[in-house]
C-alpha cells in the first residue's frame, strides 16, 4: 500500500486533499500541492506542469477531489504531441578545414574576409562564382588530348545551394564564373541580363575547343543527402558520358570556398598569435596597443604587406561600403526588388522621414536603419556588396561606416582602426563557429555582422580593449538562436530589415558597453562564440537557409 493510501486509511489527509480543503476555505490559498512536482520522462516540462496545474485547479473549482496520479494521467492525456526532435545536425565532414580550423592561431587576412561581389548571398553567389572560376582555371590545364574530346561543362548544386539557389541567383553566379567572371569585377548588369534573357549561350575556350554553356548546364540537384557541407556543388568537364575532370566544392560561408582534398595555403606566422579574444586582448593590453593595432601587425606579418598596403585595402573596402549606402539611398521609392515578393524599396522613404524635423527624436535610429536598408536592398538587387561577413548581412557594417564618416564626421583613421578591430571579431567567429547560415542560421550572419559593427563603433570612439570586447560580445549574445528563413528563398524578407536591427543593436551594444563598468561585464566574448557554435550545431536544419520553416512557411505570397 502506498504512503498516500496509508494516510487515507488512517484518516489523515494526503497533501492533495489538504490542498483541496484549503482551497474550499480560501480560493486564493496555495494550490501548489495540486500540481504534480514530478515530470514524467520524455514530455515537455513546461507544458506538463501547466496542464497538471490547470487540471487540479479545475477539479477543485468544481468541488471534486483529484489525486496526484489522476492529475498526472489527465495532464499526460491532454499533452500535445512532442515536437519533432531537432533535425539532423549539420552534416559537416571532419576533414573540412572549416571544422578543423579552430585548433591553431587565427590566420585569416583582411582580403580573404572583406570581399566585394554581387549579392544577394555570399555563400550562394560569391562562393559559387569563385568555385566555377576556379574550376575553369583547372580545366584549362587538362592535357590537350583530353581537352580535344570535351563536349560539355556541367555544374550540379546540392543541399542549401539547390534548395534556395533559385532565389539567390546561384545558377547565374555559377555560369558567370564558368565564363571567366570574377566576383569583385563582374558587372551586375551581366547577371541581370542572365535573369532577363535566360537562354543566352556563351562560348568557353578550353584549349583549341570552344564549348557552349548556358544556364541549362547548371543543375539544381538533390536538396537532401549525405553531403560534406550543406553548400556542396560539383563541376565537371564531360566528353559525352565520360567524365574528363570532376571536382567537388563547398561554399563554406562568407564567400570562402573549399574542395575535396583542400589544404589551406601556407602562411607566415602572425606577430601576435591568438585563437581567443582573451589572447587577442592580452596582446593589446600587454603591449599597450589597441585591438586594431594588433590586427594590423598580424595582417602585415601573415600576408607580408606594408602598413600602407593594409590601409589601402581597408580604404577600398570603406569606400565600397559608403558607395553601397549612397547607391541604395538614391533608388526611387517606387523601385521594386527582383523576385516574387514584389518588395518595394524603402530606404529612401525611411531616410526622408528620419530627416524630417517633425520626427527629430527618431532621427538617429531612423537614419541608421535607412543606411542599413539601403545597402541591404542593393544586395537584394544583386548589385555589388561587401561581405562583412556575408551578403545577407551586407547592410550592417556599411550603415555604421557611413554614419561615422558621413554623418558624425569621425576621423577616417579611427574608422580604419574600427574596421581592423571588427576583423578580429569576425575572424574569431569564423575560427570557432561559422559565418554560414546553412550551418548556423542568421545568428551566424547578422549576429556576427552586428558584433563586428559594435567593435567598429567602440574602436572609432577610442574605447579601451575591454569595452571593445564587451560591445562585440553583447551584440552577438543578443542574436544567439536567430534562424534563417528567407521568404521564397530571396534574401529580402526578413533580411533587409534584419540588417537595420543588426545595426541598431550594434549601436546599443556600444552604448551599454561604454556606459557600464567594463570589468563587471559577466559574459566574455569567447563564451558567446562557443554558444554560437553550439547553437548552430543544435539548430533544426529546417532553419538553416532552406526556406522550409519559419517566415518562409508562414508568409503567403499572393
Ligand atoms: S535570414 Fe539572415 S541568414 Fe538567412 S538569408 Fe536572410 S540575412 Fe541571411
Coordinates of C-alpha atoms and ligand atoms in Angstrom, one line a residue:
X1 CA 0.0 0.0 0.0
X2 CA 1.3 3.5 -0.9
X3 CA 2.1 6.1 1.6
X4 CA -0.8 8.2 0.4
X5 CA -3.3 5.3 0.6
X6 CA -2.0 4.6 4.2
X7 CA -2.6 8.2 5.1
X8 CA -6.2 7.9 3.9
X9 CA -6.9 4.6 5.7
X10 CA -5.6 6.1 8.9
X11 CA -7.9 9.0 8.5
X12 CA -5.3 11.5 7.7
X13 CA -5.5 13.8 4.7
X14 CA -2.9 13.4 1.9
X15 CA -1.2 16.5 0.5
X16 CA -3.7 16.8 -2.4
X17 CA -6.7 16.5 -0.1
X18 CA -5.2 19.1 2.3
X19 CA -4.8 21.5 -0.6
X20 CA -8.4 20.8 -1.7
X21 CA -9.7 21.6 1.8
X22 CA -7.6 24.7 1.9
X23 CA -9.0 25.9 -1.4
X24 CA -12.6 25.3 -0.3
X25 CA -11.9 27.6 2.6
X26 CA -9.8 30.1 0.7
X27 CA -9.8 30.1 -3.1
X28 CA -6.6 32.1 -3.1
X29 CA -4.8 29.5 -0.8
X30 CA -1.6 27.9 -2.0
X31 CA -2.6 25.3 -4.6
X32 CA 1.0 24.2 -5.3
X33 CA 0.2 20.7 -3.9
X34 CA -2.3 20.2 -6.7
X35 CA 0.4 20.5 -9.2
X36 CA 2.5 17.4 -9.8
X37 CA 6.1 18.2 -8.9
X38 CA 7.4 15.2 -10.8
X39 CA 7.6 15.4 -14.5
X40 CA 7.4 12.1 -16.3
X41 CA 10.4 11.5 -18.5
X42 CA 10.1 12.3 -22.2
X43 CA 7.5 15.0 -22.0
X44 CA 7.7 18.8 -22.3
X45 CA 8.2 20.0 -18.8
X46 CA 6.6 23.4 -19.1
X47 CA 3.5 22.1 -20.9
X48 CA 3.1 19.2 -18.5
X49 CA 3.3 21.4 -15.4
X50 CA 0.8 23.9 -16.9
X51 CA -1.7 21.1 -17.7
X52 CA -1.2 19.5 -14.3
X53 CA -1.9 22.8 -12.6
X54 CA -5.0 23.6 -14.7
X55 CA -6.4 20.1 -14.2
X56 CA -6.0 20.3 -10.5
X57 CA -7.5 23.8 -10.2
X58 CA -10.4 22.9 -12.4
X59 CA -11.2 19.9 -10.3
X60 CA -11.1 22.0 -7.1
X61 CA -13.4 24.7 -8.6
X62 CA -15.9 22.0 -9.5
X63 CA -15.8 20.6 -6.0
X64 CA -14.2 17.3 -7.0
X65 CA -11.2 15.8 -5.4
X66 CA -8.4 14.7 -7.6
X67 CA -5.4 12.6 -6.8
X68 CA -1.9 13.4 -8.0
X69 CA -2.0 10.2 -10.1
X70 CA -5.2 11.4 -11.7
X71 CA -3.8 14.8 -12.3
X72 CA -0.7 13.3 -13.9
X73 CA -2.8 11.0 -16.1
X74 CA -5.0 13.9 -17.2
X75 CA -2.1 16.1 -17.9
X76 CA -0.4 13.4 -20.0
X77 CA -3.6 12.6 -21.9
X78 CA -4.0 16.2 -22.9
X79 CA -0.4 16.9 -23.8
X80 CA 0.0 17.8 -27.5
X81 CA 2.4 15.5 -29.4
X82 CA 6.0 16.3 -28.7
X83 CA 7.5 18.5 -31.3
X84 CA 9.9 16.6 -33.6
X85 CA 13.3 16.2 -32.1
X86 CA 15.8 18.7 -33.5
X87 CA 16.7 18.0 -37.1
X88 CA 19.9 16.3 -38.1
X89 CA 23.0 18.0 -37.0
X90 CA 24.8 19.8 -39.9
X91 CA 26.5 17.0 -41.8
X92 CA 29.9 18.6 -41.8
X93 CA 32.7 16.2 -42.6
X94 CA 35.6 16.1 -40.1
X95 CA 38.2 16.7 -42.8
X96 CA 36.8 20.0 -43.8
X97 CA 39.0 22.9 -42.9
X98 CA 36.1 24.8 -41.5
X99 CA 35.8 22.0 -38.9
X100 CA 39.5 21.7 -38.1
X101 CA 40.3 25.4 -38.2
X102 CA 39.7 26.4 -34.5
X103 CA 42.8 24.5 -33.3
X104 CA 45.6 26.8 -34.4
X105 CA 46.0 30.6 -34.3
X106 CA 43.8 32.8 -36.4
X107 CA 45.5 33.2 -39.9
X108 CA 42.6 34.8 -41.9
X109 CA 43.5 38.0 -43.6
X110 CA 41.5 41.1 -44.4
X111 CA 41.4 40.5 -48.2
X112 CA 40.0 37.0 -47.6
X113 CA 37.3 38.3 -45.2
X114 CA 36.1 41.6 -46.7
X115 CA 35.2 40.6 -50.3
X116 CA 33.5 42.7 -52.9
X117 CA 31.0 40.7 -55.0
X118 CA 27.4 40.5 -56.3
X119 CA 24.6 40.0 -53.8
X120 CA 22.4 38.6 -52.6
X121 CA 24.3 35.8 -50.7
X122 CA 28.0 35.4 -50.4
X123 CA 27.6 31.6 -49.9
X124 CA 25.2 31.3 -52.8
X125 CA 26.6 33.8 -55.2
X126 CA 30.2 34.9 -54.5
X127 CA 31.2 31.3 -53.3
X128 CA 29.7 29.5 -56.4
X129 CA 31.1 32.1 -58.8
X130 CA 34.6 31.7 -57.2
X131 CA 34.1 27.9 -57.4
X132 CA 33.3 27.8 -61.1
X133 CA 36.0 30.3 -61.9
X134 CA 38.5 28.1 -60.0
X135 CA 37.3 25.0 -61.9
X136 CA 37.6 26.8 -65.3
X137 CA 41.3 27.5 -64.4
X138 CA 41.9 23.8 -63.6
X139 CA 40.1 22.6 -66.7
X140 CA 42.3 24.7 -68.9
X141 CA 45.3 22.7 -67.5
X142 CA 44.0 19.4 -68.8
X143 CA 46.2 17.6 -71.4
X144 CA 45.4 18.7 -74.9
X145 CA 44.2 15.3 -76.0
X146 CA 41.6 15.3 -73.2
X147 CA 40.5 18.8 -74.0
X148 CA 40.1 17.8 -77.6
X149 CA 37.4 15.3 -76.5
X150 CA 35.5 17.7 -74.3
X151 CA 31.9 18.3 -75.2
X152 CA 30.2 19.8 -72.1
X153 CA 30.7 21.7 -68.8
X154 CA 28.2 20.8 -66.1
X155 CA 27.5 22.2 -62.6
X156 CA 25.4 20.3 -60.1
X157 CA 24.1 22.2 -57.0
X158 CA 23.3 20.2 -53.8
X159 CA 21.8 20.9 -50.3
X160 CA 21.0 24.5 -49.5
X161 CA 22.5 25.7 -52.8
X162 CA 19.8 23.7 -54.5
X163 CA 17.0 24.4 -52.0
X164 CA 17.4 28.2 -52.2
X165 CA 19.7 28.8 -55.1
X166 CA 16.9 30.0 -57.4
X167 CA 16.1 32.8 -55.1
X168 CA 19.7 33.7 -54.7
X169 CA 20.6 33.6 -58.4
X170 CA 23.1 30.8 -57.8
X171 CA 22.8 29.4 -61.3
X172 CA 23.6 32.9 -62.8
X173 CA 26.6 33.3 -60.5
X174 CA 27.9 29.8 -61.3
X175 CA 27.5 30.4 -65.0
X176 CA 29.3 33.8 -64.7
X177 CA 32.3 32.1 -63.1
X178 CA 32.4 29.5 -65.8
X179 CA 32.6 32.1 -68.5
X180 CA 35.5 33.8 -66.7
X181 CA 33.9 36.5 -64.5
X182 CA 35.2 37.2 -61.0
X183 CA 33.0 38.4 -58.1
X184 CA 34.9 41.7 -57.5
X185 CA 34.8 42.8 -61.1
X186 CA 31.7 41.3 -62.6
X187 CA 29.2 43.9 -63.9
X188 CA 25.9 43.3 -62.1
X189 CA 24.2 44.2 -65.4
X190 CA 25.7 41.0 -66.8
X191 CA 24.0 39.0 -64.1
X192 CA 20.8 40.9 -64.7
X193 CA 21.0 40.1 -68.3
X194 CA 21.2 36.4 -67.5
X195 CA 18.0 36.8 -65.5
X196 CA 16.2 38.7 -68.2
X197 CA 17.4 36.5 -71.1
X198 CA 18.0 33.1 -69.6
X199 CA 18.5 31.4 -73.0
X200 CA 21.8 33.1 -73.7
X201 CA 24.7 30.8 -74.8
X202 CA 28.3 31.7 -74.2
X203 CA 31.4 30.0 -75.8
X204 CA 34.0 28.9 -73.3
X205 CA 37.5 28.3 -74.6
X206 CA 39.2 25.1 -73.5
X207 CA 42.5 24.6 -75.4
X208 CA 41.6 24.6 -79.0
X209 CA 38.0 23.7 -78.2
X210 CA 35.1 26.1 -77.7
X211 CA 32.3 24.7 -75.6
X212 CA 28.9 26.4 -75.4
X213 CA 27.5 26.9 -71.9
X214 CA 24.2 28.3 -70.7
X215 CA 22.0 28.3 -67.6
X216 CA 20.8 24.8 -68.7
X217 CA 24.3 23.5 -67.7
X218 CA 23.7 24.4 -64.1
X219 CA 21.5 21.7 -62.5
X220 CA 19.5 22.1 -59.3
X221 CA 20.3 18.6 -57.9
X222 CA 19.3 16.8 -54.6
X223 CA 18.5 19.1 -51.7
X224 CA 19.0 16.4 -49.1
X225 CA 21.7 13.8 -48.8
X226 CA 24.9 12.9 -47.1
X227 CA 26.9 15.9 -48.1
X228 CA 30.2 17.0 -46.5
X229 CA 28.8 20.5 -46.2
X230 CA 25.3 21.8 -46.7
X231 CA 26.6 24.1 -49.6
X232 CA 28.1 21.4 -51.8
X233 CA 28.4 21.5 -55.6
X234 CA 30.3 19.6 -58.3
X235 CA 31.7 20.9 -61.6
X236 CA 32.6 18.6 -64.5
X237 CA 34.1 18.5 -67.9
X238 CA 32.4 15.8 -69.9
X239 CA 33.0 14.0 -73.2
X240 CA 29.6 12.6 -73.8
X241 CA 29.0 10.4 -70.7
X242 CA 32.7 10.2 -69.9
X243 CA 33.9 12.4 -67.1
X244 CA 37.2 14.0 -68.0
X245 CA 37.6 16.1 -64.9
X246 CA 35.3 16.5 -61.8
X247 CA 35.8 18.4 -58.6
X248 CA 33.6 18.6 -55.5
X249 CA 33.5 22.0 -53.9
X250 CA 32.0 23.6 -50.7
X251 CA 30.9 27.1 -50.3
X252 CA 31.5 27.4 -46.6
X253 CA 30.2 30.9 -45.9
X254 CA 31.1 34.5 -46.4
X255 CA 32.4 33.7 -49.9
X256 CA 35.0 31.3 -48.6
X257 CA 35.4 28.1 -50.6
X258 CA 37.0 24.7 -50.1
X259 CA 37.1 21.5 -52.2
X260 CA 37.6 17.8 -51.7
X261 CA 41.2 17.4 -50.6
X262 CA 41.6 21.1 -49.7
X263 CA 44.6 22.1 -47.7
X264 CA 44.8 25.7 -46.5
X265 CA 47.5 27.8 -48.2
X266 CA 50.8 28.1 -46.2
X267 CA 51.0 31.4 -44.5
X268 CA 53.6 33.3 -42.4
X269 CA 53.2 33.2 -38.7
X270 CA 51.3 36.1 -37.1
X271 CA 53.3 38.6 -35.0
X272 CA 50.7 38.2 -32.2
X273 CA 49.3 34.7 -32.4
X274 CA 45.8 34.4 -30.9
X275 CA 43.0 31.9 -31.0
X276 CA 40.7 33.5 -28.4
X277 CA 39.6 37.1 -27.7
X278 CA 41.2 36.7 -24.3
X279 CA 44.6 36.2 -26.0
X280 CA 44.0 39.0 -28.5
X281 CA 43.1 41.4 -25.7
X282 CA 46.1 40.3 -23.7
X283 CA 48.4 41.1 -26.7
X284 CA 46.8 44.5 -26.9
X285 CA 47.0 45.3 -23.1
X286 CA 50.5 43.9 -22.6
X287 CA 51.9 45.8 -25.5
X288 CA 50.0 49.0 -24.9
X289 CA 48.3 48.6 -28.2
X290 CA 44.7 48.7 -29.3
X291 CA 43.0 45.6 -30.7
X292 CA 43.1 47.3 -34.1
X293 CA 46.9 47.7 -34.0
X294 CA 47.4 44.0 -33.0
X295 CA 45.3 43.0 -36.0
X296 CA 47.2 45.4 -38.2
X297 CA 50.6 43.9 -37.1
X298 CA 49.2 40.4 -37.8
X299 CA 48.0 41.4 -41.3
X300 CA 51.5 42.7 -42.1
X301 CA 53.2 39.6 -40.8
X302 CA 50.8 36.9 -42.2
X303 CA 50.3 38.4 -45.6
X304 CA 53.8 40.1 -45.9
X305 CA 52.2 43.5 -46.5
X306 CA 53.3 47.0 -45.5
X307 CA 51.1 49.2 -43.3
X308 CA 50.3 51.4 -46.3
X309 CA 49.1 48.4 -48.3
X310 CA 46.9 47.2 -45.4
X311 CA 45.3 50.6 -45.0
X312 CA 45.0 51.0 -48.8
X313 CA 42.9 47.8 -48.9
X314 CA 40.8 48.9 -45.9
X315 CA 40.2 52.2 -47.6
X316 CA 39.0 50.4 -50.7
X317 CA 36.5 48.5 -48.6
X318 CA 35.4 51.6 -46.7
X319 CA 34.8 53.4 -50.0
X320 CA 32.9 50.5 -51.4
X321 CA 30.7 50.4 -48.2
X322 CA 29.9 54.1 -48.5
X323 CA 29.1 53.6 -52.2
X324 CA 26.6 50.9 -51.5
X325 CA 24.7 53.0 -49.0
X326 CA 24.7 56.0 -51.3
X327 CA 23.6 53.9 -54.2
X328 CA 20.8 52.3 -52.1
X329 CA 19.6 55.7 -50.8
X330 CA 19.4 57.0 -54.4
X331 CA 17.0 54.4 -55.6
X332 CA 13.4 55.6 -56.2
X333 CA 10.8 54.9 -53.5
X334 CA 8.8 53.1 -56.2
X335 CA 11.6 50.7 -57.0
X336 CA 10.5 47.1 -56.7
X337 CA 13.2 44.4 -55.9
X338 CA 13.6 41.4 -58.2
X339 CA 11.6 38.3 -57.3
X340 CA 8.2 37.1 -56.4
X341 CA 7.8 39.0 -53.2
X342 CA 7.4 42.3 -55.1
X343 CA 9.0 44.1 -52.2
X344 CA 9.1 47.8 -52.6
X345 CA 12.4 49.6 -51.8
X346 CA 12.0 51.6 -48.6
X347 CA 15.5 53.0 -47.8
X348 CA 14.7 56.5 -49.4
X349 CA 11.3 56.7 -47.6
X350 CA 12.8 55.8 -44.2
X351 CA 15.6 58.2 -44.7
X352 CA 13.3 61.1 -45.7
X353 CA 11.2 60.6 -42.6
X354 CA 14.3 60.4 -40.4
X355 CA 15.4 63.8 -41.7
X356 CA 12.0 65.4 -41.1
X357 CA 12.3 67.7 -38.1
X358 CA 8.8 66.6 -37.0
X359 CA 10.3 63.3 -36.1
X360 CA 13.6 64.6 -34.6
X361 CA 13.5 62.3 -31.7
X362 CA 13.7 59.3 -34.1
X363 CA 16.4 60.8 -36.3
X364 CA 19.4 58.7 -35.1
X365 CA 17.8 55.3 -35.2
X366 CA 15.8 56.2 -38.3
X367 CA 18.9 57.3 -40.3
X368 CA 21.0 54.4 -39.2
X369 CA 18.2 52.0 -40.2
X370 CA 17.8 53.7 -43.6
X371 CA 21.6 53.3 -44.3
X372 CA 21.4 49.6 -43.4
X373 CA 18.3 49.1 -45.5
X374 CA 19.9 51.0 -48.4
X375 CA 23.0 48.7 -48.5
X376 CA 20.9 45.6 -47.9
X377 CA 18.5 46.5 -50.7
X378 CA 21.5 46.8 -53.0
X379 CA 22.3 43.2 -52.0
X380 CA 18.7 42.2 -52.8
X381 CA 19.1 43.8 -56.3
X382 CA 22.2 41.6 -56.9
X383 CA 24.4 44.7 -57.0
X384 CA 28.0 44.7 -55.7
X385 CA 28.2 44.5 -51.9
X386 CA 30.9 43.7 -49.4
X387 CA 31.0 40.6 -47.2
X388 CA 31.2 41.7 -43.6
X389 CA 30.8 38.9 -43.0
X390 CA 28.3 37.9 -45.7
X391 CA 26.0 39.1 -48.4
X392 CA 22.8 38.7 -46.4
X393 CA 24.3 40.9 -43.6
X394 CA 25.8 43.4 -46.1
X395 CA 23.8 46.3 -44.7
X396 CA 25.1 46.2 -41.1
X397 CA 28.7 47.3 -41.2
X398 CA 28.2 49.8 -44.1
X399 CA 25.4 51.6 -42.2
X400 CA 27.8 52.3 -39.3
X401 CA 30.8 53.1 -41.5
X402 CA 28.6 55.6 -43.4
X403 CA 27.1 57.0 -40.2
X404 CA 30.5 57.5 -38.6
X405 CA 32.2 59.0 -41.6
X406 CA 29.4 60.9 -43.4
X407 CA 27.2 62.0 -40.6
X408 CA 29.3 62.1 -37.4
X409 CA 32.4 63.1 -39.4
X410 CA 34.6 60.8 -37.3
X411 CA 38.3 60.9 -38.3
X412 CA 38.9 58.4 -41.1
X413 CA 41.9 56.8 -39.3
X414 CA 39.6 55.9 -36.4
X415 CA 37.2 54.3 -38.9
X416 CA 40.1 52.3 -40.4
X417 CA 41.0 51.1 -36.9
X418 CA 37.4 50.2 -36.3
X419 CA 37.4 48.1 -39.5
X420 CA 40.5 46.3 -38.2
X421 CA 39.0 45.6 -34.8
X422 CA 35.9 44.3 -36.5
X423 CA 38.0 41.9 -38.4
X424 CA 39.4 40.5 -35.1
X425 CA 35.8 39.8 -34.1
X426 CA 34.8 38.3 -37.4
X427 CA 37.9 36.1 -37.6
X428 CA 37.2 34.6 -34.2
X429 CA 33.6 33.8 -35.1
X430 CA 34.8 32.1 -38.3
X431 CA 37.6 30.3 -36.4
X432 CA 35.4 28.7 -33.7
X433 CA 31.9 28.8 -35.1
X434 CA 30.6 29.7 -38.6
X435 CA 29.6 32.5 -40.9
X436 CA 27.3 30.3 -42.9
X437 CA 23.5 30.5 -42.5
X438 CA 23.3 27.0 -43.9
X439 CA 25.4 25.8 -40.9
X440 CA 24.2 28.1 -38.2
X441 CA 21.2 30.2 -39.2
X442 CA 21.0 34.0 -39.1
X443 CA 22.9 34.4 -35.9
X444 CA 26.0 33.5 -38.0
X445 CA 25.3 36.3 -40.4
X446 CA 23.5 39.2 -38.9
X447 CA 24.7 38.2 -35.4
X448 CA 28.4 38.2 -36.4
X449 CA 27.9 41.4 -38.5
X450 CA 26.3 43.2 -35.5
X451 CA 29.1 42.1 -33.3
X452 CA 31.8 43.3 -35.7
X453 CA 29.9 46.6 -36.1
X454 CA 29.8 47.1 -32.3
X455 CA 33.6 46.6 -32.2
X456 CA 33.9 49.1 -35.1
X457 CA 32.0 51.8 -33.3
X458 CA 33.7 51.2 -29.9
X459 CA 37.1 51.4 -31.6
X460 CA 36.2 54.5 -33.6
X461 CA 35.3 56.2 -30.3
X462 CA 38.6 55.2 -28.7
X463 CA 37.2 52.7 -26.3
X464 CA 39.6 50.6 -24.3
X465 CA 40.1 46.9 -25.4
X466 CA 37.8 45.5 -22.7
X467 CA 35.0 47.8 -23.9
X468 CA 35.5 46.8 -27.5
X469 CA 35.2 43.1 -26.4
X470 CA 32.2 43.8 -24.3
X471 CA 30.4 45.7 -27.1
X472 CA 31.1 42.9 -29.5
X473 CA 30.0 40.2 -27.0
X474 CA 26.8 42.0 -26.2
X475 CA 25.8 42.4 -29.9
X476 CA 26.5 38.8 -30.6
X477 CA 24.8 37.5 -27.4
X478 CA 21.5 39.1 -28.4
X479 CA 21.4 37.4 -31.8
X480 CA 22.0 33.8 -30.4
X481 CA 19.4 31.4 -31.8
X482 CA 18.3 33.6 -34.7
X483 CA 17.1 31.4 -37.5
X484 CA 17.5 31.8 -41.3
X485 CA 14.1 31.5 -43.1
X486 CA 14.2 33.8 -46.1
X487 CA 10.7 34.1 -47.7
X488 CA 10.6 32.4 -51.1
X489 CA 14.3 31.8 -50.8
X490 CA 15.0 35.5 -51.6
X491 CA 17.4 37.5 -49.4
X492 CA 14.8 40.2 -48.8
X493 CA 12.4 39.2 -46.0
X494 CA 13.4 39.2 -43.2
X495 CA 17.0 40.0 -44.3
X496 CA 16.7 43.7 -45.3
X497 CA 15.1 44.9 -42.1
X498 CA 17.2 42.5 -40.2
X499 CA 20.3 44.4 -41.3
X500 CA 18.7 47.6 -39.8
X501 CA 18.1 45.8 -36.5
X502 CA 21.6 44.4 -36.5
X503 CA 23.0 47.9 -37.0
X504 CA 20.8 49.4 -34.2
X505 CA 21.7 46.5 -31.9
X506 CA 25.4 47.2 -32.6
X507 CA 25.0 50.8 -31.5
X508 CA 23.0 49.7 -28.4
X509 CA 25.7 47.2 -27.5
X510 CA 28.3 50.0 -27.8
X511 CA 26.1 52.4 -25.7
X512 CA 25.8 49.8 -22.9
X513 CA 29.4 48.7 -23.0
X514 CA 30.7 52.3 -22.9
X515 CA 28.4 53.2 -20.0
X516 CA 28.8 50.1 -17.8
X517 CA 31.8 49.4 -15.6
X518 CA 33.7 47.3 -18.1
X519 CA 35.2 44.8 -15.6
X520 CA 31.7 44.0 -14.3
X521 CA 30.6 42.6 -17.7
X522 CA 30.0 39.0 -16.8
X523 CA 29.9 37.3 -20.2
X524 CA 33.2 37.1 -22.1
X525 CA 33.2 37.1 -25.9
X526 CA 34.8 33.7 -26.2
X527 CA 32.0 32.1 -24.2
X528 CA 29.4 33.7 -26.5
X529 CA 31.3 32.4 -29.6
X530 CA 31.2 28.9 -28.1
X531 CA 27.4 29.4 -27.6
X532 CA 27.1 30.4 -31.2
X533 CA 28.9 27.3 -32.3
X534 CA 26.8 25.0 -30.0
X535 CA 23.5 26.7 -31.0
X536 CA 24.5 26.3 -34.7
X537 CA 25.0 22.5 -34.1
X538 CA 21.7 22.1 -32.3
X539 CA 19.5 24.2 -34.5
X540 CA 17.0 22.3 -36.5
X541 CA 18.2 22.1 -40.1
X542 CA 14.8 23.5 -41.3
X543 CA 16.0 26.9 -40.0
X544 CA 19.3 26.9 -41.9
X545 CA 18.7 28.7 -45.2
X546 CA 16.4 26.0 -46.6
X547 CA 13.2 28.2 -46.7
X548 CA 11.4 25.2 -45.2
X549 CA 10.2 26.8 -42.0
X550 CA 9.6 29.9 -40.0
X551 CA 8.7 33.0 -42.0
X552 CA 9.3 31.2 -45.3
X553 CA 6.3 29.0 -44.4
X554 CA 4.1 31.4 -42.6
X555 CA 4.2 34.2 -45.1
X556 CA 1.9 33.6 -48.1
X557 CA 2.7 35.4 -51.3
X558 CA -0.2 36.4 -53.5
Ligands
LIG1 S1 17.5 35.3 -42.8 FE1 19.5 36.1 -42.2 S2 21.0 34.4 -42.6 FE2 19.1 34.0 -43.7 S3 19.4 34.8 -45.8 FE3 18.4 36.4 -44.5 S4 20.1 37.6 -43.7 FE4 21.0 35.7 -44.4

